[in-house]
Amino acid sequence: MELKKGLLVFFLLLECVCYNVESKCVKGCDVAFASYYVSPDLSLENIARLMESSIEVIISFNEDNISNGYPLSFYRLNIPFPCDCIGGEFLGHVFEYSASAGDTYDSIAKVTYANLTTVELLRRFNGYDQNGIPANARVNVTVNCSCGNSQVSKDYGMFITYPLRPGNNLHDIANEARLDAQLLQRYNPGVNFSKESGTVFIPGRDQHGDYVPLYPRKTAGLARGAAVGISIAGICSLLLLVICLYGKYFQKKEGEKTKLPTENSMAFSTQDVSGSAEYETSGSSGTASATGLTGIMVAKSMEFSYQELAKATNNFSLENKIGQGGFGAVYYAELRGEKTAIKKMDVQASTEFLCELKVLTHVHHFNLVRLIGYCVEGSLFLVYEYIDNGNLGQYLHGTGKDPLPWSGRVQIALDSARGLEYIHEHTVPVYIHRDVKSANILIDKNIRGKVADFGLTKLIEVGGSTLHTRLVGTFGYMPPEYAQYGDISPKVDVYAFGVVLYELISAKNAVLKTGESVAESKGLVALFEEALNQSNPSESIRKLVDPRLGENYPIDSVLKIAQLGRACTRDNPLLRPSMRSIVVALMTLSSPTEDCDTSYENQTLINLLSVR
């Protein structure tokens, strides 16, 4: 059994080494379009929620098909969405849909998502009974996308996923798109455009009506033979490392049992990912070396068997299920005397699994969720400490929890900022979370915040400025430079944190509708920017405060948090404060008498929040 687990870990790592050579995906774009066929009585707000977009974005790409601010039924809307490589197999994106009573895979595919997905894809990425999906269950909706084909043309690099409907044919679609019919057929070889079902890929235009050319591949200058040779060398090195590690491992006594590492018993480490980290447990200590390739520490104290996890969750029963994420479900369990949350991930999510495992085995902080262990038998499992009170989004946007007092909101903001400051300032290399939002901030029994969900984390070298990367994350929290160009730096997290500050004040969603007409729908950033620009910003901000707070909040404190949110969400990333400066500002605000080190670089931010 131990050998089997070791081999599974090895082949999982082997998959990552070979990814660029063996992957069936040919990634060449960050954004694609979904052609959504609008059914009667379906509002633009509902469509934006289903497609994880915003009303403003949809309008900007569909001005010709929207009359008087509202979409016309039986028309198509082109809606942008991230185009990612899913499981190394195909290009697509996984949307999260909250099921309604009576939903089935068939109704979700054909009605709710207008044939953009299929029943087969829904079955593959979900584990529900196809005729009995629970109400409010999180359903993974996978939509395919395309980035083009350089052998057909390099003039087109952004494509529409276009579901075929009765009456469609190749020439009508080509005429509507003002494209050559033969070109469309070459992009969709062997496809019958008149079959009235399935999807095809059509070149799309940007907001200015222009076609986006196919981006050159990052490895275009690397010969295929060289790439294969490099990968083979990496595989051989990894194989040798695994043999050595497991040879040493099996020299240890069989049946040795170790306790789970806890915050009190674990020696925190800020070692470089390419180095090693030491864990001290009760009565024993051990050192596990992480490879520079994957950063995964295969430590015995963190391994679980499938049998142990299945027993603790009653075979992953619905009674133990406490959540559903983009790549799997979360279950409650008690393991070896400790309350835990077990994330069960599909094998297709190996990239996210490895990323989170890499981060949380090297980065330890009170304000970051603690990883206890993992398992790679059958599926991919991550075992975390159990956080009693759910996430911040449930407190702010849900109905089943008591409203957080203002002092608690400020404390959670400070806790979250400290967690992010730690991964930005105190780790080598620097980690960028890339999906900071209220749903990824957990609340413990003492109403303290912990940052969670590191599956999209990116790392950069210390002193590095920005990277260019594929678009992932959540609409409403993405800064302009990332959403438009894929530029990534720690200031991406700063922007998203600013949106969270606005959420803490208002309990509103990051993208919301502020009135009856579509024109009044806007992002939370724009809403607060407008309020702060008024002649009396205090009164304007007061109108945005969560009504559940009543009058139990100091308006000066609320205004300062709003001003801090504004600093975080500036369009120019160079003008945003660092997480270090944000921590100092929040410390000053939450405890004015506390001794704070104000020697950080953004002194203007400290002045902004000082008592006047």
Coordinates of C-alpha atoms in Angstrom, one line a residue:
M1 CA 0.0 0.0 0.0
E2 CA 2.8 2.4 0.9
L3 CA 4.6 1.6 -2.4
K4 CA 1.4 2.2 -4.3
K5 CA 1.0 5.6 -2.7
G6 CA 4.5 6.5 -3.4
L7 CA 4.1 5.6 -7.1
L8 CA 0.9 7.6 -7.3
V9 CA 2.8 10.7 -6.0
F10 CA 5.6 10.0 -8.5
F11 CA 3.3 9.7 -11.5
L12 CA 1.4 12.8 -10.4
L13 CA 4.7 14.8 -10.4
L14 CA 5.7 13.1 -13.6
E15 CA 2.5 14.5 -15.2
C16 CA 3.5 18.0 -14.3
V17 CA 7.0 17.6 -15.7
C18 CA 5.7 16.3 -19.0
Y19 CA 2.8 18.8 -19.1
N20 CA 4.2 21.2 -21.8
V21 CA 5.2 18.3 -24.1
E22 CA 2.5 15.8 -23.5
S23 CA -0.5 18.1 -22.8
K24 CA -3.3 17.9 -25.4
C25 CA -4.0 21.6 -24.8
V26 CA -2.4 24.2 -27.1
K27 CA -2.8 27.4 -25.0
G28 CA -2.6 30.6 -27.0
C29 CA -5.2 33.0 -25.5
D30 CA -6.6 34.1 -22.2
V31 CA -10.1 35.0 -23.1
A32 CA -12.9 33.5 -25.3
F33 CA -16.5 34.3 -25.9
A34 CA -19.7 32.3 -25.2
S35 CA -22.6 32.8 -27.6
Y36 CA -25.5 32.8 -25.2
Y37 CA -29.0 32.4 -26.7
V38 CA -31.4 34.5 -24.6
S39 CA -34.6 32.8 -23.6
P40 CA -37.8 34.8 -22.9
D41 CA -38.0 36.5 -19.5
L42 CA -34.3 36.0 -18.8
S43 CA -32.8 39.2 -17.4
L44 CA -29.3 40.5 -18.2
E45 CA -28.6 40.3 -14.5
N46 CA -29.3 36.6 -14.4
I47 CA -27.1 36.0 -17.5
A48 CA -24.2 37.9 -15.9
R49 CA -24.5 35.9 -12.7
L50 CA -24.6 32.6 -14.7
M51 CA -21.6 33.5 -16.8
E52 CA -19.6 35.1 -13.8
S53 CA -19.4 38.4 -15.7
S54 CA -20.8 41.9 -15.2
I55 CA -23.6 43.7 -16.9
E56 CA -21.3 46.5 -18.0
V57 CA -18.9 44.0 -19.7
I58 CA -21.8 42.2 -21.5
I59 CA -23.2 45.5 -22.8
S60 CA -19.8 46.6 -24.0
F61 CA -19.5 43.6 -26.3
N62 CA -23.2 43.5 -27.4
E63 CA -24.3 47.1 -28.0
D64 CA -25.9 46.1 -31.3
N65 CA -28.1 43.4 -29.8
I66 CA -29.3 45.4 -26.7
S67 CA -32.2 47.7 -27.2
N68 CA -33.0 50.4 -24.6
G69 CA -30.6 48.8 -22.2
Y70 CA -32.2 45.3 -22.2
P71 CA -31.3 42.2 -24.2
L72 CA -33.9 41.0 -26.7
S73 CA -35.2 37.5 -26.4
F74 CA -34.1 35.0 -29.1
Y75 CA -30.9 36.9 -29.8
R76 CA -27.4 35.9 -29.0
L77 CA -25.1 37.7 -26.6
N78 CA -21.3 37.3 -26.8
I79 CA -20.0 37.0 -23.3
P80 CA -16.2 36.9 -22.5
F81 CA -14.9 34.2 -20.2
P82 CA -11.4 32.9 -19.2
C83 CA -10.1 30.2 -21.5
D84 CA -7.9 27.8 -19.6
C85 CA -6.3 24.4 -20.1
I86 CA -8.4 22.0 -18.1
G87 CA -6.5 18.9 -16.7
G88 CA -4.0 19.1 -19.6
E89 CA -6.7 17.7 -21.9
F90 CA -8.7 20.5 -23.5
L91 CA -9.4 24.2 -23.5
G92 CA -12.3 25.4 -21.5
H93 CA -13.6 27.1 -18.3
V94 CA -15.5 25.7 -15.3
F95 CA -18.3 27.9 -14.1
E96 CA -19.9 27.5 -10.7
Y97 CA -23.7 27.2 -10.8
S98 CA -25.9 27.1 -7.7
A99 CA -28.6 24.6 -8.5
S100 CA -32.3 25.3 -8.1
A101 CA -35.0 22.8 -7.0
G102 CA -35.8 20.5 -9.9
D103 CA -32.6 21.0 -11.8
T104 CA -31.2 18.1 -13.8
Y105 CA -28.0 17.8 -15.9
D106 CA -30.2 18.0 -19.0
S107 CA -32.0 21.2 -18.0
I108 CA -28.8 22.9 -16.9
A109 CA -27.1 22.1 -20.2
K110 CA -29.9 22.8 -22.5
V111 CA -31.9 25.6 -20.8
T112 CA -29.8 27.3 -18.1
Y113 CA -26.6 27.4 -20.1
A114 CA -28.2 27.4 -23.5
N115 CA -26.4 24.4 -24.9
L116 CA -22.9 25.9 -24.1
T117 CA -22.2 22.7 -22.2
T118 CA -23.3 19.1 -22.4
V119 CA -24.8 16.5 -20.2
E120 CA -21.7 14.4 -20.6
L121 CA -19.4 17.2 -19.4
L122 CA -21.7 17.8 -16.4
R123 CA -21.5 14.1 -15.4
R124 CA -17.8 14.1 -15.8
F125 CA -17.1 17.1 -13.5
N126 CA -19.8 16.4 -10.9
G127 CA -20.8 13.6 -8.7
Y128 CA -24.6 14.2 -8.3
D129 CA -27.4 11.9 -9.3
Q130 CA -28.3 13.3 -12.7
N131 CA -32.0 13.4 -11.8
G132 CA -31.6 14.4 -8.2
I133 CA -29.3 17.4 -7.9
P134 CA -29.9 19.0 -4.4
A135 CA -31.1 22.6 -4.2
N136 CA -28.3 25.1 -3.8
A137 CA -25.7 22.5 -4.7
R138 CA -22.6 23.8 -6.5
V139 CA -22.5 22.4 -10.0
N140 CA -19.3 22.6 -12.1
V141 CA -20.4 23.7 -15.6
T142 CA -17.6 23.2 -18.2
V143 CA -17.7 25.2 -21.4
N144 CA -15.2 24.5 -24.2
C145 CA -13.2 27.3 -25.9
S146 CA -10.7 27.7 -28.7
C147 CA -7.7 29.9 -29.2
G148 CA -7.4 29.3 -33.0
N149 CA -5.1 27.4 -35.3
S150 CA -2.0 28.9 -36.8
Q151 CA -2.2 26.4 -39.6
V152 CA -5.5 27.8 -40.7
S153 CA -4.7 31.5 -40.0
K154 CA -2.7 33.7 -37.7
D155 CA -5.2 36.6 -38.1
Y156 CA -7.6 35.2 -35.5
G157 CA -6.8 34.5 -31.9
M158 CA -10.0 35.0 -30.0
F159 CA -13.0 32.7 -30.7
I160 CA -16.7 32.4 -29.9
T161 CA -18.1 29.1 -28.6
Y162 CA -21.2 29.0 -30.7
P163 CA -23.9 26.4 -29.9
L164 CA -25.7 25.2 -33.1
R165 CA -29.5 25.6 -33.2
P166 CA -32.3 24.4 -35.5
G167 CA -32.1 26.3 -38.8
N168 CA -28.4 27.1 -38.6
N169 CA -26.1 26.2 -41.5
L170 CA -22.6 27.0 -42.5
H171 CA -23.4 29.8 -45.0
D172 CA -25.9 31.6 -42.8
I173 CA -23.4 31.6 -39.9
A174 CA -20.6 32.8 -42.1
N175 CA -22.7 35.6 -43.5
E176 CA -23.8 36.7 -40.0
A177 CA -20.2 36.7 -38.9
R178 CA -19.0 38.3 -42.2
L179 CA -16.4 35.6 -42.6
D180 CA -15.6 33.1 -45.4
A181 CA -17.5 29.9 -45.1
Q182 CA -14.5 27.8 -46.0
L183 CA -12.5 29.5 -43.2
L184 CA -15.1 28.5 -40.7
Q185 CA -15.1 24.9 -41.9
R186 CA -11.3 24.7 -41.7
Y187 CA -11.6 25.9 -38.0
N188 CA -14.2 23.2 -37.5
P189 CA -13.0 20.2 -39.6
G190 CA -15.6 17.5 -40.1
V191 CA -18.4 19.4 -38.4
N192 CA -21.8 19.5 -40.0
F193 CA -23.1 23.1 -39.3
S194 CA -26.7 21.9 -40.1
K195 CA -26.9 19.2 -37.5
E196 CA -28.8 21.5 -35.1
S197 CA -26.7 20.5 -32.0
G198 CA -23.2 20.7 -30.7
T199 CA -20.9 23.7 -30.7
V200 CA -18.6 25.3 -33.3
F201 CA -15.8 27.9 -32.9
I202 CA -16.1 31.2 -34.8
P203 CA -13.5 34.1 -34.8
G204 CA -14.7 36.9 -32.5
R205 CA -14.1 40.6 -32.3
D206 CA -12.9 42.8 -29.4
Q207 CA -14.9 45.7 -28.0
H208 CA -13.7 47.9 -30.8
G209 CA -14.9 45.5 -33.4
D210 CA -11.4 44.3 -34.4
Y211 CA -10.2 40.8 -34.7
V212 CA -7.4 39.9 -32.3
P213 CA -4.5 38.1 -34.0
L214 CA -3.2 34.7 -32.7
Y215 CA -0.5 35.3 -30.1
P216 CA 2.8 33.6 -30.7
R217 CA 3.5 30.6 -28.5
K218 CA 6.0 31.3 -25.7
T219 CA 8.0 28.3 -26.8
A220 CA 8.0 29.1 -30.5
G221 CA 11.7 29.5 -30.6
L222 CA 12.4 26.1 -28.9
A223 CA 12.9 23.2 -31.1
R224 CA 10.6 20.2 -30.4
G225 CA 13.6 17.9 -30.0
A226 CA 15.1 20.3 -27.5
A227 CA 11.9 20.5 -25.5
V228 CA 11.6 16.7 -25.5
G229 CA 15.2 16.3 -24.5
I230 CA 14.9 18.8 -21.6
S231 CA 11.7 17.0 -20.4
I232 CA 13.3 13.6 -20.5
A233 CA 16.3 14.9 -18.5
G234 CA 13.9 16.3 -16.0
I235 CA 12.0 13.0 -15.8
C236 CA 15.2 11.0 -15.2
S237 CA 16.3 13.4 -12.5
L238 CA 12.9 13.2 -10.8
L239 CA 12.9 9.4 -11.0
L240 CA 16.3 9.3 -9.4
L241 CA 15.2 11.6 -6.6
V242 CA 12.0 9.5 -6.0
I243 CA 14.0 6.3 -5.8
C244 CA 16.4 7.8 -3.3
L245 CA 13.6 9.3 -1.2
Y246 CA 11.7 6.1 -1.0
G247 CA 14.8 4.0 -0.5
K248 CA 15.5 6.0 2.6
Y249 CA 11.8 6.0 3.6
F250 CA 11.5 2.2 3.7
Q251 CA 14.5 2.0 6.0
K252 CA 12.3 3.4 8.7
K253 CA 10.3 1.2 11.0
E254 CA 6.9 0.1 9.6
G255 CA 3.8 1.1 11.5
E256 CA 5.3 4.2 13.0
K257 CA 2.5 6.5 13.9
T258 CA 2.8 10.3 14.1
K259 CA 0.4 12.8 15.3
L260 CA -1.0 15.6 13.2
P261 CA 1.1 18.8 13.1
T262 CA -0.6 21.6 14.9
E263 CA 0.0 25.3 15.1
N264 CA 1.5 25.0 18.5
S265 CA 3.7 21.9 17.8
M266 CA 4.9 22.9 14.3
A267 CA 8.1 24.9 13.9
F268 CA 7.2 27.6 11.4
S269 CA 9.6 28.1 8.6
T270 CA 10.2 30.7 5.9
Q271 CA 12.7 28.7 4.0
D272 CA 13.1 29.2 0.3
V273 CA 10.9 26.8 -1.7
S274 CA 14.0 25.2 -3.2
G275 CA 15.4 24.5 0.2
S276 CA 14.0 22.5 3.1
A277 CA 11.7 23.0 6.0
E278 CA 11.6 21.2 9.3
Y279 CA 8.5 20.1 11.2
E280 CA 8.6 19.3 14.9
T281 CA 5.9 17.0 16.2
S282 CA 5.3 15.7 19.7
G283 CA 8.1 13.3 20.4
S284 CA 9.7 13.4 17.0
S285 CA 11.0 15.6 14.3
G286 CA 11.7 15.2 10.6
T287 CA 13.0 17.1 7.7
A288 CA 11.5 16.8 4.2
S289 CA 13.3 18.2 1.2
A290 CA 11.2 19.9 -1.5
T291 CA 12.3 19.6 -5.1
G292 CA 12.8 22.9 -7.0
L293 CA 10.5 21.5 -9.7
T294 CA 7.4 21.0 -7.6
G295 CA 8.0 22.3 -4.1
I296 CA 6.1 19.3 -2.6
M297 CA 7.3 17.9 0.7
V298 CA 6.4 14.2 0.9
A299 CA 6.3 14.0 4.7
K300 CA 5.0 10.9 6.4
S301 CA 3.2 12.9 9.0
M302 CA 1.0 14.5 6.3
E303 CA 0.0 11.3 4.4
F304 CA -3.5 9.8 4.7
S305 CA -4.9 6.7 3.2
Y306 CA -8.2 6.7 1.2
Q307 CA -9.6 4.2 3.7
E308 CA -9.0 6.6 6.6
L309 CA -10.6 9.5 4.8
A310 CA -13.6 7.5 3.6
K311 CA -14.2 6.1 7.1
A312 CA -14.0 9.6 8.7
T313 CA -16.5 11.0 6.2
N314 CA -19.0 8.0 6.2
N315 CA -17.8 7.3 2.6
F316 CA -18.1 11.0 1.7
S317 CA -21.8 11.1 2.5
L318 CA -24.0 14.1 1.9
E319 CA -24.4 14.4 5.6
N320 CA -20.7 15.2 5.9
K321 CA -20.6 17.5 2.9
I322 CA -20.1 21.2 3.9
G323 CA -19.3 22.8 0.6
Q324 CA -18.7 22.6 -3.1
G325 CA -15.9 24.4 -5.0
G326 CA -14.8 24.7 -8.6
F327 CA -12.9 21.5 -8.6
G328 CA -14.5 19.4 -6.0
A329 CA -16.5 19.0 -2.8
V330 CA -15.5 19.7 0.8
Y331 CA -16.4 17.3 3.7
Y332 CA -16.3 17.5 7.4
A333 CA -14.4 14.8 9.3
E334 CA -12.6 14.1 12.6
L335 CA -9.2 12.6 12.0
R336 CA -6.9 11.5 14.8
G337 CA -8.7 13.6 17.3
E338 CA -8.8 16.8 15.2
K339 CA -11.7 18.5 13.3
T340 CA -10.8 18.7 9.7
A341 CA -12.2 19.8 6.3
I342 CA -11.3 17.5 3.4
K343 CA -11.4 18.8 -0.1
K344 CA -12.0 16.0 -2.6
M345 CA -10.7 17.0 -6.0
D346 CA -11.1 15.4 -9.4
V347 CA -7.8 14.1 -11.0
Q348 CA -8.3 16.7 -13.7
A349 CA -7.5 19.4 -11.1
S350 CA -3.9 18.2 -10.6
T351 CA -2.5 21.6 -11.3
E352 CA -4.5 23.3 -8.6
F353 CA -3.9 20.4 -6.2
L354 CA -0.1 20.6 -6.7
C355 CA -0.1 24.4 -6.4
E356 CA -2.0 24.5 -3.1
L357 CA 0.1 21.6 -1.7
K358 CA 3.3 23.4 -2.7
V359 CA 2.3 26.7 -1.1
L360 CA 0.8 25.4 2.2
T361 CA 3.6 23.0 2.9
H362 CA 6.1 25.9 2.9
V363 CA 4.1 28.9 4.1
H364 CA 2.7 28.9 7.7
H365 CA 1.0 31.8 9.4
F366 CA -1.8 32.2 11.9
N367 CA -3.9 34.1 9.3
L368 CA -3.4 31.4 6.5
V369 CA -5.5 28.3 6.6
R370 CA -3.4 25.3 7.9
L371 CA -2.9 22.3 5.6
I372 CA -2.8 19.0 7.6
G373 CA -2.2 16.5 4.9
Y374 CA -3.1 15.0 1.6
C375 CA -4.0 11.7 -0.2
V376 CA -3.6 10.7 -3.8
E377 CA -5.5 7.4 -3.9
G378 CA -8.3 7.3 -6.4
S379 CA -8.9 11.1 -6.3
L380 CA -6.9 14.0 -5.0
F381 CA -7.5 15.0 -1.4
L382 CA -6.3 18.0 0.7
V383 CA -6.9 17.9 4.4
Y384 CA -7.2 21.3 6.2
E385 CA -7.9 22.5 9.7
Y386 CA -11.7 22.9 10.2
I387 CA -12.7 26.5 10.5
D388 CA -15.9 26.7 12.5
N389 CA -17.8 29.7 11.1
G390 CA -17.6 29.3 7.3
N391 CA -16.4 32.2 5.1
L392 CA -16.7 35.9 5.1
G393 CA -18.9 35.9 2.0
Q394 CA -21.5 33.8 3.9
Y395 CA -21.6 36.4 6.6
L396 CA -21.9 39.4 4.3
H397 CA -24.1 38.0 1.5
G398 CA -26.0 35.1 3.1
T399 CA -29.0 35.1 5.3
G400 CA -28.2 32.3 7.8
K401 CA -25.7 34.1 10.0
D402 CA -25.8 37.0 12.4
P403 CA -24.3 40.3 11.1
L404 CA -20.7 40.9 12.0
P405 CA -20.1 43.9 14.2
W406 CA -18.0 46.7 12.8
S407 CA -15.1 46.0 15.1
G408 CA -15.2 42.4 14.0
R409 CA -15.1 43.5 10.3
V410 CA -12.0 45.6 10.9
Q411 CA -10.3 42.8 12.7
I412 CA -11.0 40.4 9.9
A413 CA -9.6 42.9 7.4
L414 CA -6.5 43.2 9.5
D415 CA -6.2 39.4 9.8
S416 CA -6.6 38.9 6.0
A417 CA -4.1 41.7 5.3
R418 CA -1.5 40.1 7.6
G419 CA -1.9 36.8 5.8
L420 CA -1.4 38.3 2.4
E421 CA 1.4 40.5 3.7
Y422 CA 3.2 37.3 4.8
I423 CA 3.1 35.7 1.4
H424 CA 4.1 38.9 -0.3
E425 CA 6.9 40.1 2.0
H426 CA 8.3 37.1 4.0
T427 CA 8.5 34.2 1.6
V428 CA 11.1 33.4 -1.0
P429 CA 9.9 33.3 -3.8
V430 CA 7.0 35.7 -3.4
Y431 CA 3.5 34.2 -3.7
I432 CA 0.6 36.0 -5.3
H433 CA -2.8 34.6 -4.4
R434 CA -4.7 35.7 -7.5
D435 CA -8.2 34.9 -6.1
V436 CA -8.6 37.1 -3.0
K437 CA -12.3 37.5 -2.3
S438 CA -14.7 37.3 0.6
A439 CA -15.5 33.7 -0.1
N440 CA -11.8 32.8 0.3
I441 CA -11.5 34.4 3.8
L442 CA -12.5 31.9 6.5
I443 CA -13.8 32.9 9.9
D444 CA -12.9 30.9 13.0
K445 CA -14.7 30.6 16.3
N446 CA -13.1 33.7 17.6
I447 CA -14.2 35.7 14.6
R448 CA -10.6 35.9 13.2
G449 CA -9.8 35.7 9.5
K450 CA -7.7 33.2 7.7
V451 CA -6.9 33.4 3.9
A452 CA -7.7 30.2 2.1
D453 CA -7.8 28.5 -1.4
F454 CA -4.3 28.8 -2.8
G455 CA -5.1 26.7 -5.9
L456 CA -4.5 29.7 -8.3
T457 CA -1.4 31.0 -6.5
K458 CA 1.5 32.3 -8.7
L459 CA 5.1 32.8 -7.5
I460 CA 7.6 35.4 -8.6
E461 CA 11.2 36.0 -7.7
V462 CA 12.0 38.5 -5.0
G463 CA 12.5 41.9 -6.6
G464 CA 10.6 40.9 -9.7
S465 CA 8.1 43.4 -11.1
T466 CA 5.4 41.7 -13.1
L467 CA 4.7 38.5 -15.0
H468 CA 2.3 37.8 -17.9
T469 CA 0.0 34.9 -17.3
R470 CA -3.3 33.4 -18.2
L471 CA -6.5 35.0 -16.8
V472 CA -7.9 33.2 -13.7
G473 CA -9.8 34.5 -10.7
T474 CA -13.2 36.1 -10.2
F475 CA -14.7 38.9 -12.1
G476 CA -15.2 42.0 -10.0
Y477 CA -12.0 41.5 -8.1
M478 CA -9.6 41.7 -11.1
P479 CA -7.6 44.9 -11.6
P480 CA -7.5 46.5 -15.1
E481 CA -3.9 45.5 -15.9
Y482 CA -4.6 41.8 -15.1
A483 CA -8.0 41.6 -16.8
Q484 CA -6.8 43.3 -20.0
Y485 CA -3.2 42.2 -20.4
G486 CA -2.6 39.4 -17.9
D487 CA 0.0 41.4 -16.0
I488 CA 0.5 40.0 -12.6
S489 CA 2.3 41.4 -9.5
P490 CA 1.5 41.5 -5.8
K491 CA -0.7 44.6 -6.6
V492 CA -3.2 42.2 -8.1
D493 CA -4.0 40.9 -4.6
V494 CA -4.0 44.5 -3.3
Y495 CA -6.7 45.5 -5.7
A496 CA -8.8 42.5 -4.8
F497 CA -8.3 43.2 -1.1
G498 CA -9.7 46.7 -1.7
V499 CA -12.8 45.2 -3.1
V500 CA -13.1 43.1 0.0
L501 CA -12.9 46.2 2.1
Y502 CA -15.8 47.7 0.2
E503 CA -17.7 44.4 0.8
L504 CA -17.0 44.7 4.6
I505 CA -18.6 48.1 4.6
S506 CA -21.6 47.5 2.4
A507 CA -22.2 43.7 2.4
K508 CA -22.8 44.1 -1.3
N509 CA -21.4 41.8 -4.0
A510 CA -18.4 42.8 -6.1
V511 CA -20.6 43.3 -9.1
L512 CA -24.1 44.4 -8.4
K513 CA -27.2 46.1 -9.7
T514 CA -27.9 49.5 -8.1
G515 CA -31.3 50.3 -9.7
E516 CA -34.0 49.2 -12.1
S517 CA -32.2 49.9 -15.3
V518 CA -29.2 48.1 -16.7
A519 CA -27.3 51.5 -17.0
E520 CA -27.4 51.7 -13.2
S521 CA -25.6 48.4 -12.8
K522 CA -21.9 48.7 -11.8
G523 CA -19.0 47.2 -10.0
L524 CA -18.5 47.9 -6.3
V525 CA -15.3 49.8 -7.1
A526 CA -17.2 52.3 -9.3
L527 CA -20.0 52.6 -6.7
F528 CA -17.6 53.6 -3.9
E529 CA -15.5 55.8 -6.2
E530 CA -18.6 57.8 -7.0
A531 CA -19.5 58.1 -3.3
L532 CA -16.0 59.3 -2.3
N533 CA -16.0 61.9 -5.0
Q534 CA -19.1 63.7 -3.6
S535 CA -18.8 67.0 -1.7
N536 CA -19.8 65.2 1.5
P537 CA -18.3 61.8 1.2
S538 CA -19.3 60.8 4.8
E539 CA -23.0 61.0 4.0
S540 CA -22.5 59.3 0.7
I541 CA -20.6 56.4 2.3
R542 CA -23.2 56.2 5.1
K543 CA -25.8 55.3 2.4
L544 CA -23.7 52.3 1.4
V545 CA -23.1 50.9 4.9
D546 CA -24.6 47.4 5.5
P547 CA -28.1 48.2 6.9
R548 CA -27.8 45.3 9.3
L549 CA -25.3 47.4 11.3
G550 CA -28.0 49.9 12.1
E551 CA -26.3 52.9 13.7
N552 CA -23.7 50.7 15.5
Y553 CA -20.6 51.9 13.6
P554 CA -18.3 55.0 13.8
I555 CA -18.7 56.8 10.5
D556 CA -15.1 58.1 10.7
S557 CA -13.8 54.6 10.9
V558 CA -16.0 53.5 8.0
L559 CA -14.8 56.5 5.9
K560 CA -11.2 55.6 6.5
I561 CA -11.7 52.0 5.5
A562 CA -13.4 53.3 2.3
Q563 CA -10.5 55.6 1.6
L564 CA -8.1 52.7 2.1
G565 CA -10.2 50.6 -0.3
R566 CA -9.9 53.5 -2.8
A567 CA -6.1 53.5 -2.5
C568 CA -6.0 49.7 -3.1
T569 CA -8.2 49.9 -6.2
R570 CA -6.4 52.6 -8.2
D571 CA -6.1 51.9 -11.9
N572 CA -2.3 52.3 -11.8
P573 CA -0.8 49.4 -9.9
L574 CA 2.2 51.5 -9.0
L575 CA 0.0 53.9 -7.0
R576 CA -1.5 51.2 -4.9
P577 CA 0.0 50.6 -1.4
S578 CA 1.8 47.4 -0.5
M579 CA 0.1 44.9 1.8
R580 CA 2.7 45.9 4.4
S581 CA 1.4 49.5 4.4
I582 CA -2.1 48.3 4.5
V583 CA -1.4 46.2 7.6
V584 CA 0.1 49.3 9.3
A585 CA -2.9 51.4 8.3
L586 CA -5.4 48.9 9.7
M587 CA -3.4 48.4 12.9
T588 CA -3.5 52.2 13.4
L589 CA -7.2 52.2 12.7
S590 CA -8.1 49.2 14.9
S591 CA -6.0 50.3 17.8
P592 CA -4.9 53.9 17.7
T593 CA -2.8 53.6 20.9
E594 CA -0.9 50.5 19.6
D595 CA 2.8 51.0 19.0
C596 CA 3.1 50.6 15.2
D597 CA 6.1 50.8 13.1
T598 CA 5.3 53.5 10.6
S599 CA 8.5 53.5 8.8
Y600 CA 7.1 51.8 5.7
E601 CA 7.2 53.3 2.3
N602 CA 3.7 54.6 2.0
Q603 CA 3.6 57.3 4.7
T604 CA 0.8 59.1 2.9
L605 CA -1.4 56.2 3.6
I606 CA -0.7 56.4 7.3
N607 CA -1.5 60.1 7.2
L608 CA -4.7 59.3 5.4
L609 CA -5.9 57.1 8.3
S610 CA -4.6 59.1 11.2
V611 CA -7.1 60.7 13.6
R612 CA -7.9 64.2 12.5

